C-alpha positions as a printed Julia matrix, in Angstrom:
191×3 Matrix{Float64}:
  90.48  123.82   66.72
  90.6   120.06   66.06
  91.82  117.75   68.0
  94.03  114.68   67.03
  93.83  111.68   67.74
  96.41  111.6    70.37
  95.27  114.54   72.29
  94.84  114.03   75.68
  96.93  110.44   76.17
  98.47  111.55   79.33
  95.14  112.41   80.84
  93.45  109.54   79.25
  95.7   106.65   81.15
  95.39  108.18   84.65
  94.78  104.85   86.48
  98.16  103.45   85.61
  99.41  105.59   88.46
  96.17  105.08   90.35
  97.0   101.19   90.12
 100.87  101.72   91.05
  99.85  103.97   94.31
  96.9   101.09   95.32
  99.54   98.35   95.07
 101.65  100.83   97.54
  99.31  101.29   99.91
  97.56   97.79  100.09
 101.21   96.58  100.77
 102.11   99.23  102.89
  98.94   98.41  105.25
 100.27   94.79  104.94
 103.52   95.65  106.5
 101.94   97.72  109.77
  99.09   94.91  110.34
 101.04   91.51  110.36
 104.84   92.45  110.61
 105.15   88.33  112.49
 104.54   87.43  108.68
 107.54   85.5   107.04
 109.68   88.02  104.99
 110.39   85.65  102.36
 106.3    85.65  101.15
 106.06   89.56  101.34
 109.88   89.48   99.55
 108.11   87.28   96.39
 104.53   89.54   96.71
 106.49   92.55   96.7
 108.51   91.36   93.91
 105.53   90.4    91.6
 104.11   94.09   92.5
 107.34   95.84   91.23
 106.98   93.76   88.14
 103.45   94.49   87.51
 104.17   98.07   87.7
 107.04   97.7    86.16
 104.89   97.14   83.12
 102.41   98.88   83.79
 104.96  102.49   84.09
 106.79  101.23   80.79
 103.01  101.01   78.88
 102.59  105.03   80.35
 105.74  105.75   79.14
 105.37  103.9    75.57
 101.74  104.69   75.26
 102.72  109.39   76.11
 106.29  108.84   74.15
 104.84  111.51   71.68
 103.33  114.06   74.05
 104.44  113.69   77.95
 108.2   115.12   77.59
 109.27  112.8    80.74
 107.94  109.53   79.38
 111.85  109.06   79.81
 111.6   108.89   83.96
 108.31  106.58   83.31
 110.5   104.44   81.28
 113.53  104.02   83.49
 111.52  103.58   86.86
 109.73  100.79   84.74
 112.99   98.75   83.29
 114.15   99.34   86.6
 111.11   97.85   88.2
 110.66   94.63   85.82
 114.7    94.31   86.84
 114.4    94.22   90.71
 111.42   92.48   90.65
 112.5    89.48   88.47
 116.03   89.55   90.13
 114.14   89.28   92.9
 112.62   85.78   92.48
 116.23   84.23   91.92
 117.37   85.23   95.59
 117.9    82.6    97.18
 115.51   82.12  100.73
 118.35   82.8   102.88
 119.8    86.01  101.44
 116.11   87.21  100.29
 115.73   87.93  104.13
 118.63   90.47  104.22
 117.6    91.83  100.31
 114.15   92.69  100.17
 115.12   95.32  102.95
 117.7    97.13  100.69
 116.24   96.38   97.76
 112.51   98.1    99.14
 114.7   101.33  100.66
 116.31  101.93   97.38
 113.29  101.67   95.3
 111.81  103.95   97.54
 114.39  106.88   96.82
 114.25  105.77   93.27
 109.92  106.24   92.81
 110.72  109.61   95.21
 112.73  111.14   93.35
 110.94  110.53   89.84
 107.84  111.32   91.47
 109.23  114.86   92.1
 110.19  115.52   88.78
 106.46  114.4    88.18
 105.5   117.47   90.88
 107.45  119.8    88.49
 105.23  118.81   86.02
 101.89  119.33   87.44
 103.43  122.66   89.55
 101.87  125.18   86.52
  98.71  123.71   86.99
  98.32  123.6    90.87
 101.05  124.98   93.08
  99.12  124.36   96.27
  98.41  120.19   95.43
 101.96  120.14   94.33
 102.58  121.02   97.35
 100.84  117.92   99.5
 101.99  115.53   97.45
 106.15  116.9    97.5
 105.53  117.05  101.65
 104.25  112.98  100.91
 107.38  112.32   98.79
 109.93  113.98  101.9
 108.77  111.7   104.35
 109.2   108.75  101.83
 112.35  109.83  101.26
 113.19  110.09  104.71
 111.17  107.07  106.22
 113.83  105.31  103.06
 117.35  106.87  104.13
 116.11  105.41  107.81
 115.43  102.25  106.45
 118.7   102.52  104.58
 120.46  103.64  107.29
 120.72  100.38  109.39
 117.76   98.0   107.96
 118.25   94.66  109.84
 119.02   95.63  113.43
 115.44   96.32  114.53
 113.44   94.03  112.09
 110.01   95.35  113.72
 111.17   99.62  113.07
 112.45   98.37  109.79
 108.54   96.88  109.06
 107.29  100.32  110.73
 109.29  102.01  107.91
 108.75   99.57  105.12
 105.16  100.2   106.2
 105.51  103.45  106.16
 107.41  104.64  103.18
 105.19  102.9   100.65
 101.73  103.99  102.31
 103.04  107.56  101.88
 104.19  106.78   98.01
 100.99  105.05   97.09
  99.31  108.15   98.48
 101.22  110.42   96.61
 100.93  107.98   93.54
  97.1   108.2    93.88
  96.81  111.71   94.44
  98.99  112.32   91.34
  96.62  110.24   89.08
  93.66  112.01   89.92
  96.09  115.03   89.84
  96.78  113.72   85.9
  92.71  112.79   85.41
  92.17  116.55   86.74
  94.35  117.8    84.16
  92.6   116.22   80.87
  89.6   118.33   82.2
  91.39  121.74   82.66
  93.27  121.4    79.41
  89.3   119.87   77.74
  91.23  116.8    76.42
  94.47  117.88   75.43
  96.73  117.32   77.84
């Protein structure tokens, strides 16, 4: 059986979730290491990161439209990230400090839910590995709900929740990328 030119497109682009995961981990570590940093600077850096992640998720979706049935979720997430990232650049600085907490909490919630869909796709290949990824996603959802319930009352606690949520989500994306890479090896490059 000969492979078509489109074989392995999903596993070939395993590095895209890796990059978005590393971006999330980087922002999470920065939140934990330097909570006194001015919120507008982090907000604008986060907006730039969201635009970059949106471009990567949209490109992942377009590259895999014929092979991956869940490509619509990646496209939806990419468009949502692009809109939110671009919108954040136009928010005036005084409102940015308040809006940033809500935007990041909602974003973490949306990407964690979208990631459950990705985990369901991988469940048939490695149930134990997927269990660990779902556990990280559950932690991300819990942290984002805590942040949404009380985003402004205690700014240092909010930094902790933001940092932990981003690190958990980033770890999931890194694990997912290596899962995609292994999926290509497992299926002998067909996926």
